[in-house]
Short mmCIF file of C-alpha atoms in Angstrom, two decimals:
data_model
loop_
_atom_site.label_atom_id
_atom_site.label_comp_id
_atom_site.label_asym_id
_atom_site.label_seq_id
_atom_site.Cartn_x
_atom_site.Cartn_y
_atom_site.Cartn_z
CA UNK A 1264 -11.74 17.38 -17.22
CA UNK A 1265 -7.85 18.28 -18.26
CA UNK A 1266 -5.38 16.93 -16.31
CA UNK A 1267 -4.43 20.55 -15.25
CA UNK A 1268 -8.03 21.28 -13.74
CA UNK A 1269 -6.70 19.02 -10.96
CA UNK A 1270 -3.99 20.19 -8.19
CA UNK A 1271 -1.79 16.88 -8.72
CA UNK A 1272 1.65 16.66 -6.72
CA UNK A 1273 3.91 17.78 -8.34
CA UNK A 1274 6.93 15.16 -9.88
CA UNK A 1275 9.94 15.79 -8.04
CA UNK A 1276 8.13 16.24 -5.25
CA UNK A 1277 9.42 12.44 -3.70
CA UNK A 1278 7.31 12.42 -0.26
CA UNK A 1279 4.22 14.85 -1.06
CA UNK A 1280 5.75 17.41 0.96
CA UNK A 1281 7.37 20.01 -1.04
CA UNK A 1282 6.00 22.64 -3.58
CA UNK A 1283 8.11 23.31 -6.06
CA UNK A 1284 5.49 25.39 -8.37
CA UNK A 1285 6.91 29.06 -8.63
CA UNK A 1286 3.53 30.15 -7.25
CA UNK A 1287 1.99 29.03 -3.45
CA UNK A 1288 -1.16 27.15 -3.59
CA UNK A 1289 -3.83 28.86 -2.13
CA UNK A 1290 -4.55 29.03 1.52
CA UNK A 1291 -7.54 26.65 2.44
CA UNK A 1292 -10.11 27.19 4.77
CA UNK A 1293 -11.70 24.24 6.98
CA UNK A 1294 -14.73 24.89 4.84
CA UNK A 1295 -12.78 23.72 1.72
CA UNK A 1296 -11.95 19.88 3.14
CA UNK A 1297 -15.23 19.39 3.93
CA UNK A 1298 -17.41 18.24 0.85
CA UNK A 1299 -14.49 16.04 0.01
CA UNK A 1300 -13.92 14.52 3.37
CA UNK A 1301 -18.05 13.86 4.03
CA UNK A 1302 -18.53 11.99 0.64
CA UNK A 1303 -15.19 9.94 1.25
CA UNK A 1304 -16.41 8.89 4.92
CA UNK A 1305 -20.04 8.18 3.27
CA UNK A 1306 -18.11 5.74 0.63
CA UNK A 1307 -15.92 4.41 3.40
CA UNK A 1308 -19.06 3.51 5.83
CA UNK A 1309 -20.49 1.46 3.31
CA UNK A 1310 -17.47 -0.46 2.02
CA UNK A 1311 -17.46 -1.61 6.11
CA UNK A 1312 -20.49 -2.20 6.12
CA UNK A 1313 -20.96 -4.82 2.51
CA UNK A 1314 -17.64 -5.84 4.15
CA UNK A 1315 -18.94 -6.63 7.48
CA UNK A 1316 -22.41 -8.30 5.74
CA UNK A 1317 -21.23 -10.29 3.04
CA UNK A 1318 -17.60 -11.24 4.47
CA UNK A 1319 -16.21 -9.48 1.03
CA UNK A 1320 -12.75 -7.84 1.45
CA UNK A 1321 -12.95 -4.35 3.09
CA UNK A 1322 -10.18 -2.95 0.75
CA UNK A 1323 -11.40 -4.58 -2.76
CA UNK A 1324 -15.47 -2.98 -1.28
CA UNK A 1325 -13.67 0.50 -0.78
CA UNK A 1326 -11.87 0.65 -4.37
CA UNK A 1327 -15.12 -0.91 -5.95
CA UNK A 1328 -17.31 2.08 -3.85
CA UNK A 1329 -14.94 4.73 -4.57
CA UNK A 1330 -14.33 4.14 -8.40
CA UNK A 1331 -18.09 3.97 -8.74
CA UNK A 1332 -18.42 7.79 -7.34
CA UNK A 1333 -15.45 9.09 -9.01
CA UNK A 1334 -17.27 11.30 -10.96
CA UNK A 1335 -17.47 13.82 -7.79
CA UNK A 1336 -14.11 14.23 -8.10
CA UNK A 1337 -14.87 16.61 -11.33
CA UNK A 1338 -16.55 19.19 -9.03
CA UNK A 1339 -13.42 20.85 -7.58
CA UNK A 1340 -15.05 21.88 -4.48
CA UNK A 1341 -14.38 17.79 -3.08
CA UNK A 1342 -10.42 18.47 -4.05
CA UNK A 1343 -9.46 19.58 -0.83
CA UNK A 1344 -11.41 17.20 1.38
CA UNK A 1345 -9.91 14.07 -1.08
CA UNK A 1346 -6.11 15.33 -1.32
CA UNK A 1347 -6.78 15.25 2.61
CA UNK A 1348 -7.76 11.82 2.65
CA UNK A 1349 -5.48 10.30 0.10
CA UNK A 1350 -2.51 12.17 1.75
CA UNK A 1351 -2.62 12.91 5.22
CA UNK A 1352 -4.75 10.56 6.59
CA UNK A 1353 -2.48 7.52 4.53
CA UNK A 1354 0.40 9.17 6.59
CA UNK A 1355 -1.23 9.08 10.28
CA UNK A 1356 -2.47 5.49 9.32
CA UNK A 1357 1.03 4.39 8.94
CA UNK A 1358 2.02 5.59 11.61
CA UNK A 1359 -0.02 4.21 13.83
CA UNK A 1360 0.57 0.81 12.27
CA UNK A 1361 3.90 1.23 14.29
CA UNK A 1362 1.63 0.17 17.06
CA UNK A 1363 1.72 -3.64 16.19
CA UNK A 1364 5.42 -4.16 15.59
CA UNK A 1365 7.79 -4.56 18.58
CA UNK A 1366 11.26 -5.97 18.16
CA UNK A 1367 10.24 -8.70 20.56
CA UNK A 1368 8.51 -10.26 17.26
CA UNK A 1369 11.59 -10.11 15.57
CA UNK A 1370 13.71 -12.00 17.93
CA UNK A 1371 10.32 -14.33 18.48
CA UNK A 1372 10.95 -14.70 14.39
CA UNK A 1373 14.26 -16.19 14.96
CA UNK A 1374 17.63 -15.01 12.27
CA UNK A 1375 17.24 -17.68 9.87
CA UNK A 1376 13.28 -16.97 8.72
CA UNK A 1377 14.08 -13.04 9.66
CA UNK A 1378 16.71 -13.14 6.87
CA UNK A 1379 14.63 -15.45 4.41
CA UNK A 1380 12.09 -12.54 4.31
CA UNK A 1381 14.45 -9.49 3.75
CA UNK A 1382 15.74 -11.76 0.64
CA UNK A 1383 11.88 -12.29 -0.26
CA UNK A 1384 10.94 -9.03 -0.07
CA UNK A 1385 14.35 -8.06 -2.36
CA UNK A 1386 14.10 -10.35 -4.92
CA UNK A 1387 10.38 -9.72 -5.51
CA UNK A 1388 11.04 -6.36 -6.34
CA UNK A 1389 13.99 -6.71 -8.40
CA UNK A 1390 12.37 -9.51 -10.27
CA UNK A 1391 9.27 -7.46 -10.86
CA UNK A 1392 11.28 -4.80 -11.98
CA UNK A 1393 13.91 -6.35 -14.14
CA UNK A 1394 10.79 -8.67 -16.16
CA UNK A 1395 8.78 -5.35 -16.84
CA UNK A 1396 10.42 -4.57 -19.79
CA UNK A 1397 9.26 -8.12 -21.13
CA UNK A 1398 5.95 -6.75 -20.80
CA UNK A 1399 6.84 -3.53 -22.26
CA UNK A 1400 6.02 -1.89 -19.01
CA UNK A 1401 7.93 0.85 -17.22
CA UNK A 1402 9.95 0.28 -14.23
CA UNK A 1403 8.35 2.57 -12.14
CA UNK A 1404 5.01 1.03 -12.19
CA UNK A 1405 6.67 -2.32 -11.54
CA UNK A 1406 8.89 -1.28 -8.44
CA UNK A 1407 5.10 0.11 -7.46
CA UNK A 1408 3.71 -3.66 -7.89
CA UNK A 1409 7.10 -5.11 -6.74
CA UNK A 1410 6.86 -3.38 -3.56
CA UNK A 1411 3.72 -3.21 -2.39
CA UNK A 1412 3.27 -7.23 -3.38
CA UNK A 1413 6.48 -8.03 -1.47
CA UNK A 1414 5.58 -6.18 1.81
CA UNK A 1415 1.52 -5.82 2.66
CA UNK A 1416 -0.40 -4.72 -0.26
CA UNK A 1417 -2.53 -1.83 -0.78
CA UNK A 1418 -0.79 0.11 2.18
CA UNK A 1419 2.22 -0.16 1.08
CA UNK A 1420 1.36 0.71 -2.29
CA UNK A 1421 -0.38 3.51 -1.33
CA UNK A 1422 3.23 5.15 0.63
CA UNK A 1423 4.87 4.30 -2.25
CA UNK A 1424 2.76 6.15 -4.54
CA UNK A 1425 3.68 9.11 -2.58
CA UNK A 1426 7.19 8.64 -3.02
CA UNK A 1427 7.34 7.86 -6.59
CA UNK A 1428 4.52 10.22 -7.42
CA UNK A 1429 1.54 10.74 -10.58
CA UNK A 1430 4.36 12.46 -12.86
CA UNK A 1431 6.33 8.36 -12.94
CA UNK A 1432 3.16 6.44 -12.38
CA UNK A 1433 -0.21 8.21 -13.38
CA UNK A 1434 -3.16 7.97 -11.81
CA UNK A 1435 -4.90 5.47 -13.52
CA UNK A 1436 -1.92 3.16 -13.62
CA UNK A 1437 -1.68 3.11 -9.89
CA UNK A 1438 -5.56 2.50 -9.42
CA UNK A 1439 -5.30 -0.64 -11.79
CA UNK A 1440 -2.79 -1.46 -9.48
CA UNK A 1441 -4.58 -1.15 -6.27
CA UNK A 1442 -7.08 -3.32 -8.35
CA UNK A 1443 -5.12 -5.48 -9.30
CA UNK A 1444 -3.19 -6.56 -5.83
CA UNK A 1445 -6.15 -6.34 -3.79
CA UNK A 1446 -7.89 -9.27 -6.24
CA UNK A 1447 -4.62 -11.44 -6.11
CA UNK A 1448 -4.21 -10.99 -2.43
CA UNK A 1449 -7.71 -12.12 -2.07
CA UNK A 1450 -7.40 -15.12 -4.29
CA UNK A 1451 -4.16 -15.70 -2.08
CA UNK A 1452 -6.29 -16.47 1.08
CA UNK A 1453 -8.66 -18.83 -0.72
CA UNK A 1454 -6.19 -20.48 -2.23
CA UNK A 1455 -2.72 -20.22 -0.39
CA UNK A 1456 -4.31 -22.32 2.40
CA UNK A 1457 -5.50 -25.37 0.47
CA UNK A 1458 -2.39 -25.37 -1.37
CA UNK A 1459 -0.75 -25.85 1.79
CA UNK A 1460 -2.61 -28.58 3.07
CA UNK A 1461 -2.40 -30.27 -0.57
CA UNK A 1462 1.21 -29.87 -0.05
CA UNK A 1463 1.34 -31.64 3.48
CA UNK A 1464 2.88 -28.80 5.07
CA UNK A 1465 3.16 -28.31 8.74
CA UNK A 1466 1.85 -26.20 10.50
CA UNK A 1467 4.73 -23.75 11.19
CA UNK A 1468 5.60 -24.31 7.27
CA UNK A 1469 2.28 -23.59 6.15
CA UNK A 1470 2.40 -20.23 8.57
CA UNK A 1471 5.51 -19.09 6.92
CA UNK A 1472 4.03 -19.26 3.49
CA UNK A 1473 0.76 -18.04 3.93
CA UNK A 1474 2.38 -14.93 6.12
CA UNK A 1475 5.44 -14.33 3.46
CA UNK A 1476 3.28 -14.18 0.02
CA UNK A 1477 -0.58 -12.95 0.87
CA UNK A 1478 -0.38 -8.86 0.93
CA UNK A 1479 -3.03 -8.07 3.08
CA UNK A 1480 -2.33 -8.31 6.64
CA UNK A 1481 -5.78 -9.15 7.47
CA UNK A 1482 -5.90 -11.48 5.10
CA UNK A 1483 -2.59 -12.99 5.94
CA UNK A 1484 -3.57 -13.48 9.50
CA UNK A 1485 -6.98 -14.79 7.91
CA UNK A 1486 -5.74 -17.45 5.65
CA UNK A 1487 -3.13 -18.82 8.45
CA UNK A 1488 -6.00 -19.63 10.96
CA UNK A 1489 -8.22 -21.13 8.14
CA UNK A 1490 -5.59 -23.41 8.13
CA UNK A 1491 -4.38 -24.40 11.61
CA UNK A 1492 -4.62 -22.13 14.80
CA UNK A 1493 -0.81 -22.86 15.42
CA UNK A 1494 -0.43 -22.08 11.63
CA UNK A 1495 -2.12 -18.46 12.22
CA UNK A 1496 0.41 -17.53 15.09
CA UNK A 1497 2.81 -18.21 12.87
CA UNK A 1498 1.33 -16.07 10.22
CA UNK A 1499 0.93 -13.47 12.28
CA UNK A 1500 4.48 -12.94 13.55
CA UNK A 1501 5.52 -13.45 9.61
CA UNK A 1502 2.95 -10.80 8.42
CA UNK A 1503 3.62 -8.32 11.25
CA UNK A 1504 7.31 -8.84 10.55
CA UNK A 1505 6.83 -7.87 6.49
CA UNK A 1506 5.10 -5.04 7.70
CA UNK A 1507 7.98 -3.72 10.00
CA UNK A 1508 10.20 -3.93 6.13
CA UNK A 1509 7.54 -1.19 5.00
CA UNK A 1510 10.25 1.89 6.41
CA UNK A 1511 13.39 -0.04 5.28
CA UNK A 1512 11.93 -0.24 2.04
CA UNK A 1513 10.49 2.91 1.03
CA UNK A 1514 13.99 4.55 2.69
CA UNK A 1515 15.76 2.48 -0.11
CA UNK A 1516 13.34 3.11 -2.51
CA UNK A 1517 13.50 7.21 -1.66
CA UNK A 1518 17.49 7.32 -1.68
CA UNK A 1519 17.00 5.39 -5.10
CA UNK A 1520 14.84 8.04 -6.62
CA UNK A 1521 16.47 10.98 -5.03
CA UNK A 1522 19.48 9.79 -6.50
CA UNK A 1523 18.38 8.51 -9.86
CA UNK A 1524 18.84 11.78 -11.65
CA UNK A 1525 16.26 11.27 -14.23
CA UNK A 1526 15.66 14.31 -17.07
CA UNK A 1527 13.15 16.34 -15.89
CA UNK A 1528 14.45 16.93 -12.57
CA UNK A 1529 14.82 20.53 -12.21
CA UNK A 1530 17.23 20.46 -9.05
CA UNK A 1531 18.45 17.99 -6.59
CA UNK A 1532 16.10 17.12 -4.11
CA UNK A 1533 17.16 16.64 -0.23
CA UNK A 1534 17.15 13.24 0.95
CA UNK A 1535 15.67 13.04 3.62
CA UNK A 1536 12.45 10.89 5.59
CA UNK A 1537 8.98 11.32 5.81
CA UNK A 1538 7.48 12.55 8.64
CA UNK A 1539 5.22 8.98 8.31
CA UNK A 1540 8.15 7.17 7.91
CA UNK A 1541 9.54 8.62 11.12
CA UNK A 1542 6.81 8.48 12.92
CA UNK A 1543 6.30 4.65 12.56
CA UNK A 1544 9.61 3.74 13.62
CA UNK A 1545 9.39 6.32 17.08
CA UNK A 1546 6.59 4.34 17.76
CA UNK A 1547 7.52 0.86 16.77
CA UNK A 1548 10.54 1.88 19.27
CA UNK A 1549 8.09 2.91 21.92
CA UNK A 1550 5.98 -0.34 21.71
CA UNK A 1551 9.25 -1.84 21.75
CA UNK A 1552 10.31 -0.18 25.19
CA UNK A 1553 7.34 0.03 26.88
CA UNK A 1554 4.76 -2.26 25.36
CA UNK A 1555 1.62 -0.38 24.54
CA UNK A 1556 -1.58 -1.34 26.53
CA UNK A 1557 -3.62 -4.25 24.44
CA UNK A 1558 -6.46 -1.40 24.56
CA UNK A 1559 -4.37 1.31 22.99
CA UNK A 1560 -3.14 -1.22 20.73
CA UNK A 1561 -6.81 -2.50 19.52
CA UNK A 1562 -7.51 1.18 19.43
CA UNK A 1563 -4.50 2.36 17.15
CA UNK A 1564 -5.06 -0.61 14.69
CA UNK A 1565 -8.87 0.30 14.45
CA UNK A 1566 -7.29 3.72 13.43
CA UNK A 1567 -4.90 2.48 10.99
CA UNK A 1568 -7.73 0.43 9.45
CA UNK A 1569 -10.00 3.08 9.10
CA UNK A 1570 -7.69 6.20 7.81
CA UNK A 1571 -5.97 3.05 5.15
CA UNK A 1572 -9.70 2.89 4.18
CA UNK A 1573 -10.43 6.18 3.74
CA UNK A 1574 -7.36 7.00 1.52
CA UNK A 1575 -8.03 4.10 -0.57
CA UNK A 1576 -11.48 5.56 -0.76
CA UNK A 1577 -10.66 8.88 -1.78
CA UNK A 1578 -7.75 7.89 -4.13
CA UNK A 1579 -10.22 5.25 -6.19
CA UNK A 1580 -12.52 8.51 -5.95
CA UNK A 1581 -9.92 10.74 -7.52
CA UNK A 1582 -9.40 8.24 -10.28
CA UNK A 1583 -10.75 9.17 -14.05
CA UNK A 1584 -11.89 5.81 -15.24
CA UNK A 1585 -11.89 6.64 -19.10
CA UNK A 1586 -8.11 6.34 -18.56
CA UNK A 1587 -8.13 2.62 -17.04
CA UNK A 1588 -9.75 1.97 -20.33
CA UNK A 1589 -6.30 2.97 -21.85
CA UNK A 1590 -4.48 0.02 -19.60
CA UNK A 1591 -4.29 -3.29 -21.76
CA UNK A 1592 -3.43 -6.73 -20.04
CA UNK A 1593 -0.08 -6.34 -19.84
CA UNK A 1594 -0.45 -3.60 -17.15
CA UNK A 1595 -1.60 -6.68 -14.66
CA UNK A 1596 2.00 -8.06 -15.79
CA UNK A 1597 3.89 -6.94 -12.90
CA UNK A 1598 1.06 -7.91 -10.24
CA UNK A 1599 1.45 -11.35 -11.92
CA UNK A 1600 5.06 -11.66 -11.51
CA UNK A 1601 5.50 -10.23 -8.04
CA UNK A 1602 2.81 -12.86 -6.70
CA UNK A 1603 4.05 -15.46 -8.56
CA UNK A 1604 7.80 -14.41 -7.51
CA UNK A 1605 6.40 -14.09 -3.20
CA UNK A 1606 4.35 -17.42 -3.63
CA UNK A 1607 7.50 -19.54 -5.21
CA UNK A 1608 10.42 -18.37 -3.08
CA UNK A 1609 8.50 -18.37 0.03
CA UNK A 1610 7.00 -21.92 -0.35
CA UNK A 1611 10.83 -22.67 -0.92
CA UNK A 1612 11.87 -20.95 2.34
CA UNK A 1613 8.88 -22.81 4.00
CA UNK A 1614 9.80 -25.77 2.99
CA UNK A 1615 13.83 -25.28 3.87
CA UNK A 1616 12.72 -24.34 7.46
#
């Protein structure tokens, strides 16, 4: 199938809002989404359920499942139903992430480890980013790994992705990606913990560094009760605190790419935020304000978990897998760096705390 067979966003098109083809796409019927949709929620279901069986990772099952069907993405009648999934429903799941963060956790957090993560998170990125060319990789797929490594993994890359966009990172690129942090971050939790212990770390220490360099949040919060319960409430608060950096960050990243002026561009694109981006913050305020009922709350993170799911589903699904064979060892370069870069400096702000 031709890269051109396939309705792809289009490059400047920096938060998968805006057409800019001289043409209008087609108007789609409700019909059209659903082919797409029902095999993505069929590949979804099972990745929960080997997940739920077999204590695997949900996220690594769901990019495992959907790269093993990708071949329905050839018949164009599932386009609609997957753009839907890998767009929209990422979007809504972000938002409702909002639910968890209030900015009682950040004063709970304290200034001191508060500011130890916003230089984390920074120097992550820029590390990843400046070392790609060592690798002879380009920056945009490292500001990809960068990011998503330095703030909670396959979410974040996945609202990143639709900032940057398949024209600066292609499609196979950011599957190996999604790949490759959902294997480290899972590695992280196995390992991250005995380290810890091996390292006679307390237990708020050992918190701190298993909630500042693992990528999932699940597996964040996992990892810090494997190691002490008092250790998991600390890695909690850490992780949930990363994830409130996910707007900050892709604001940066969006003024830094609206502003970039790269060739290619055809004219200057607004800078302004997503709708997701927007919409997690209202309701990060809201929870902040007037704390969201513990049932709404379990409610709006079994959301988030299952639309995250679904789009990594349907983007593994959209995937052509004779192109990953095009990716050499160096593309894992950047994953390598920005886990190596989160694990070092936040075992050194663990320790300085």
């Amino acid at each position: 199938m031709r890269a051109s067979d396939y309705d792809w966003p289009m490059a400047a098109d920096l938060y998968g809002e805006m057409q800019l083809e001289a043409a209008p796409p087609a108007k789609r019927k409700w019909r059209d989404y659903l082919p797409g949709a029902f095999v993505t929620a069929i590949a979804a279901l099972a990745a929960a359920w080997l997940a739920d069986h077999y204590a695997a990772p949900i996220v690594l099952m769901g990019l495992l499942i959907g790269l093993s069907m990708s071949f329905l993405s050839q018949d164009k009648r599932t386009h609609a139903g997957l753009d839907l999934m890998s767009q929209t429903a990422l979007r809504i799941g972000i938002v409702l992430v909002g639910a968890r963060i209030t900015a009682a956790q950040l004063a709970e957090l304290g200034p001191l480890p508060f500011a130890l993560l916003v230089l984390i998170m920074i120097a992550v990125i820029v590390v990843t980013v400046a070392t790609a060319r060592l690798f002879a990789q380009e920056k945009h797929a490292a500001l990809l790994a960068g990011g998503a490594t330095a703030i909670c993994g396959a979410s974040a890359a996945l609202a990143l992705y639709s900032l940057i966009g398949d024209k600066r990172v292609d499609q196979a690129r950011f599957t190996l990606t999604l790949v490759g942090i959902t294997v480290a971050s899972a590695l992280a939790m196995t390992l991250y913990p005995v380290l810890a212990a091996q390292l006679h770390l307390t237990d708020a220490q050992a918190g701190f560094l298993i909630g500042a360099s693992i990528h999932d949040v699940a597996q964040a919060i996992g990892g810090g009760f494997s190691f002490s319960p008092q250790a998991g409430e600390v890695a909690t608060i850490v992780k949930l605190t990363r994830v409130a950096l996910l707007a900050p960050m892709l604001m940066l990243v969006a003024l830094w790419l609206g502003r970039s002026g790269e060739p290619g561009a055809t004219r200057r694109i607004p800078l302004r935020l997503p709708w997701f981006i927007l919409g997690f913050l209202a309701v990060a305020a809201v929870n902040s304000l007037v704390p969201i009922p513990k049932p709404m709350q379990s409610v709006a993170a079994t959301g988030a978990q299952a639309l995250l799911l679904l789009a990594i589903v349907a983007t593994a699904m959209k995937a052509r897998l004779h192109l990953l064979l095009d990716q050499g060892w160096r593309s894992f370069a950047p994953i390598v760096i920005a886990t190596l870069t989160s694990f070092l400096l936040s075992l050194a702000a663990a320790l300085a705390l």
